Short mmCIF file of C-alpha atoms in Angstrom, two decimals:
data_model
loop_
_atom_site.label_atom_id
_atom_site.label_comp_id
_atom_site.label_asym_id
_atom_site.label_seq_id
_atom_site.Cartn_x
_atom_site.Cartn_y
_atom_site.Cartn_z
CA UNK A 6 -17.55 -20.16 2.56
CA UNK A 7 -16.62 -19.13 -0.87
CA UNK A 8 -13.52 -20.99 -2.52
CA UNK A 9 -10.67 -18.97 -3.34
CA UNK A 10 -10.07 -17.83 -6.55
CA UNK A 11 -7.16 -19.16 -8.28
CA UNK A 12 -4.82 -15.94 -8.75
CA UNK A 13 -5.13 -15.40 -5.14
CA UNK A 14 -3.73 -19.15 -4.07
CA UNK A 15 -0.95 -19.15 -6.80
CA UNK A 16 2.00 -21.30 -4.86
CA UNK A 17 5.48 -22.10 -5.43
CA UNK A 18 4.78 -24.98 -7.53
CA UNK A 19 3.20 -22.49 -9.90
CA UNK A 20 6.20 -20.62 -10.33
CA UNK A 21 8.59 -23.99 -11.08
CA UNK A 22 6.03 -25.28 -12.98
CA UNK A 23 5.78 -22.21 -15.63
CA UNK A 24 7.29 -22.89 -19.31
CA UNK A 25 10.76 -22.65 -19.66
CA UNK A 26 12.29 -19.15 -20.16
CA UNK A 27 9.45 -17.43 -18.35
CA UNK A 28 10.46 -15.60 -15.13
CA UNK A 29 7.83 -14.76 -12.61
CA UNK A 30 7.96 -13.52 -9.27
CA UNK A 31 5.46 -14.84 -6.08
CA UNK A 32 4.32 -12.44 -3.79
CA UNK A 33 1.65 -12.88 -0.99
CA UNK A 34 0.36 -15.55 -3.91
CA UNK A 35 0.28 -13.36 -6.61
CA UNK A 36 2.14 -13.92 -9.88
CA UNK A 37 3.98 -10.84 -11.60
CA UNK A 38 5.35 -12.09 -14.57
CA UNK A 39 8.79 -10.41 -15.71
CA UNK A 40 10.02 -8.59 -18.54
CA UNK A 41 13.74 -9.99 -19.60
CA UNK A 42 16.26 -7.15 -18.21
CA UNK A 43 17.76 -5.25 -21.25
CA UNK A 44 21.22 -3.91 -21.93
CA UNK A 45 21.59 -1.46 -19.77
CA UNK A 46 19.85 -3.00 -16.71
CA UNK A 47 22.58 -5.69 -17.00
CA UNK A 48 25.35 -3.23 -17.89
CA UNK A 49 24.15 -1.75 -14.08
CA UNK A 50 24.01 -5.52 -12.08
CA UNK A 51 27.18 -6.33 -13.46
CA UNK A 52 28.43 -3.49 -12.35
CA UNK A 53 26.94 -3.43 -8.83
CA UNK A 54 27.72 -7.12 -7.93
CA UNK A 55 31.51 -6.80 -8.78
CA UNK A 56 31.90 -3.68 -6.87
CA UNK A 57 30.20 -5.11 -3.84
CA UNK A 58 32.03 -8.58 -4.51
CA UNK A 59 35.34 -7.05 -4.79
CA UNK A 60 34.76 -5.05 -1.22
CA UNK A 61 33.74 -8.30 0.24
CA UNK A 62 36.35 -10.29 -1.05
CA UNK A 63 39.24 -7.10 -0.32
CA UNK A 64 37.89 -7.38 3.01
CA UNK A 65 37.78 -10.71 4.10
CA UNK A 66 34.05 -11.18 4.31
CA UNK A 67 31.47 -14.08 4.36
CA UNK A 68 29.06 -12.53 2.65
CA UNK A 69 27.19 -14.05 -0.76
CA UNK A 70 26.60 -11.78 -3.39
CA UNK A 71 23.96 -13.15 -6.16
CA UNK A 72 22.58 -11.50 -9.15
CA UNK A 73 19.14 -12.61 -10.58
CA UNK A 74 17.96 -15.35 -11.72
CA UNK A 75 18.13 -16.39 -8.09
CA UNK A 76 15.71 -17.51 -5.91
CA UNK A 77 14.86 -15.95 -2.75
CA UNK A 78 12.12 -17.58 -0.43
CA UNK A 79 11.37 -14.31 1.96
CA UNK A 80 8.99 -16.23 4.28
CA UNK A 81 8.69 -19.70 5.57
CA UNK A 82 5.65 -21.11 3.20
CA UNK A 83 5.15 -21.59 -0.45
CA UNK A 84 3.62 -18.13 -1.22
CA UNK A 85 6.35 -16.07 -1.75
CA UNK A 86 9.31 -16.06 -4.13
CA UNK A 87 11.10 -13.32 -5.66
CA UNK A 88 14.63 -13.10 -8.02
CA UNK A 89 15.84 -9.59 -6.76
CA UNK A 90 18.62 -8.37 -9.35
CA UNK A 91 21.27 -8.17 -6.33
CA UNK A 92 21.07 -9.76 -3.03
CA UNK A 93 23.55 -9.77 -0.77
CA UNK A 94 23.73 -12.98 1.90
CA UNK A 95 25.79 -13.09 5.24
CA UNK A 96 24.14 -16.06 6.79
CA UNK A 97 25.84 -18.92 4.79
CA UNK A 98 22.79 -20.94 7.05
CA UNK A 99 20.06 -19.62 4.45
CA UNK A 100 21.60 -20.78 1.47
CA UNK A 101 21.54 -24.17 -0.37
CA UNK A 102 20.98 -25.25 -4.44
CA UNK A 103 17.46 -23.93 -4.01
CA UNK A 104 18.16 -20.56 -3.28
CA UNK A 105 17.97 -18.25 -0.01
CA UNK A 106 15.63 -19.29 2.74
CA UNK A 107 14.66 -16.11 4.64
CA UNK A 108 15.43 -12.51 4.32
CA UNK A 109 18.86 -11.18 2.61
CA UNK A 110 20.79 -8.56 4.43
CA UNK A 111 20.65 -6.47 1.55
CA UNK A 112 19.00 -6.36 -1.86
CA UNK A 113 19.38 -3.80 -4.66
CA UNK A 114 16.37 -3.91 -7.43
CA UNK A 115 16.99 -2.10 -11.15
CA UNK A 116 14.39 -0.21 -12.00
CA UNK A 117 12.26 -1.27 -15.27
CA UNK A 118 8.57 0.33 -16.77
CA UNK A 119 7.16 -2.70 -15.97
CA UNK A 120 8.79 -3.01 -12.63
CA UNK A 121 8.14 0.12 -11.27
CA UNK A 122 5.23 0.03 -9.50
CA UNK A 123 6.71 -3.41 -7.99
CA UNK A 124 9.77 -2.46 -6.86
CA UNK A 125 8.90 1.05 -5.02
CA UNK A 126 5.55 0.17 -3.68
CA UNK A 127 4.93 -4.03 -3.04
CA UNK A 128 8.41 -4.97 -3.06
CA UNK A 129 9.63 -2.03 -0.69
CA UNK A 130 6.72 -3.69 2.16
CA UNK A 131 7.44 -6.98 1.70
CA UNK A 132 11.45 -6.76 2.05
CA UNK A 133 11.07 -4.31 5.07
CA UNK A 134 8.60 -6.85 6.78
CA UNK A 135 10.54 -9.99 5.89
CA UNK A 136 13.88 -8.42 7.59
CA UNK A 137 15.83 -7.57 4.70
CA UNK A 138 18.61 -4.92 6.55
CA UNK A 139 18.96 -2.46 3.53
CA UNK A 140 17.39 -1.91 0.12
CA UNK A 141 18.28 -0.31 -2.34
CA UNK A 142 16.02 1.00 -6.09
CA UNK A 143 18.37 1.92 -8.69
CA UNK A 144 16.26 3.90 -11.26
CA UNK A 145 18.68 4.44 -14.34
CA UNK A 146 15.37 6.83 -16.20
CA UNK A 147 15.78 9.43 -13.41
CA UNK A 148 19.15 8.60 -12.62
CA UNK A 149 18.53 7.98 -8.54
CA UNK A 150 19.21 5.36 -6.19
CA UNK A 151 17.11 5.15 -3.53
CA UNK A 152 18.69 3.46 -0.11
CA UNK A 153 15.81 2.15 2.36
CA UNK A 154 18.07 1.13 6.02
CA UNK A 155 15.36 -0.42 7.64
CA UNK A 156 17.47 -0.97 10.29
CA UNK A 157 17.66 2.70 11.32
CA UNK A 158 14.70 3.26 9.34
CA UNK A 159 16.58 5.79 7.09
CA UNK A 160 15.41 6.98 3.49
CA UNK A 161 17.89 8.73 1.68
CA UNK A 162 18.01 9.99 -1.90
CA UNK A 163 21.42 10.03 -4.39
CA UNK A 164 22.03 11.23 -7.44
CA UNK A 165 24.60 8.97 -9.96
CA UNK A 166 27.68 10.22 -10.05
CA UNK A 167 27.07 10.65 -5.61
CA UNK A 168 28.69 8.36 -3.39
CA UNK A 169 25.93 6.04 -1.86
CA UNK A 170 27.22 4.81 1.16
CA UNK A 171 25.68 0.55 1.91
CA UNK A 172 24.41 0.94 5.09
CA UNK A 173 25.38 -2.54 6.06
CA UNK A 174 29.28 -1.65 5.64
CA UNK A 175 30.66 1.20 7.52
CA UNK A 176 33.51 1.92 5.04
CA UNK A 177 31.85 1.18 1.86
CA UNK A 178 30.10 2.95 -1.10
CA UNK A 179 29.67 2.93 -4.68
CA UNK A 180 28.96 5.74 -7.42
CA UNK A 181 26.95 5.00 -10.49
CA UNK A 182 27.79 7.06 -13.39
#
């Protein structure tokens, strides 16, 4: 039996044990290092997370919202890790110092260059198989955001400056300008 080549066993460990100020991402033990997010990409999250935060708050919810760096342990072993730039947590259960253990309801990725193969293509399988509820690609070059509600296993397509209703909130939506 062959021995497995190192990039395809590439744990956990790996990722806490890279140098310090290098962000990586685990999936199916693969690395994919990051790029740090630039102005506008922040300008977006910042914008994103308070809107949803002030909803949840205005309403009386339980629900987490965390922008990235955060770690989010999608399945039960040490093979998968990713730092989405929004997740959203209702199950207070899944979260301790380490991060979220197990699939957030909903998680909204920026679009980058050197995400975007990531976050339309890997990323979209491995949050729809892990249970994530809704997810959401904000892509600021073509000015789109892209809502996957796996739940319903919807795919709809909005323009900024469109209302883009979260799936996971019946009287909720936000418009990106």
């Amino acid at each position: 039996m062959d021995a497995l080549k190192k990039e395809d066993a590439y744990t956990v460990e790996d990722i806490y044990a890279l140098p310090d100020g290098e962000r990586a991402e685990l999936i199916d033990g693969q690395i994919y290092y990051m790029a740090p997010p630039g102005w506008n990409h922040q300008k977006i999250s910042m914008f994103l997370s308070k809107e949803i935060s002030s909803y949840i708050e205005k309403n009386g919810g339980q629900c987490e919202v965390l922008a990235a760096p955060f770690a989010v342990f999608l399945n039960e072993d040490d093979r998968n890790y990713v730092e989405p730039d929004i997740a959203v947590i209702c199950d207070q259960s899944k979260l301790d110092e380490k991060g979220c253990h197990g699939a957030p309801d909903w998680i909204i990725e920026i679009v980058s260059q050197s995400s975007k193969s990531r976050d339309y293509m890997i990323k979209l399988f491995k949050y729809r198989t892990a249970g994530v509820r809704e997810y959401w690609i904000v892509d600021p070059g073509r000015q789109m955001v892209t809502v996957y509600g796996f739940e319903k296993e919807t795919v709809e397509l909005y323009s900024y400056g469109e209302a883009v209703p979260a799936g996971i909130y019946e009287d909720f939506s936000i418009k990106l300008q």
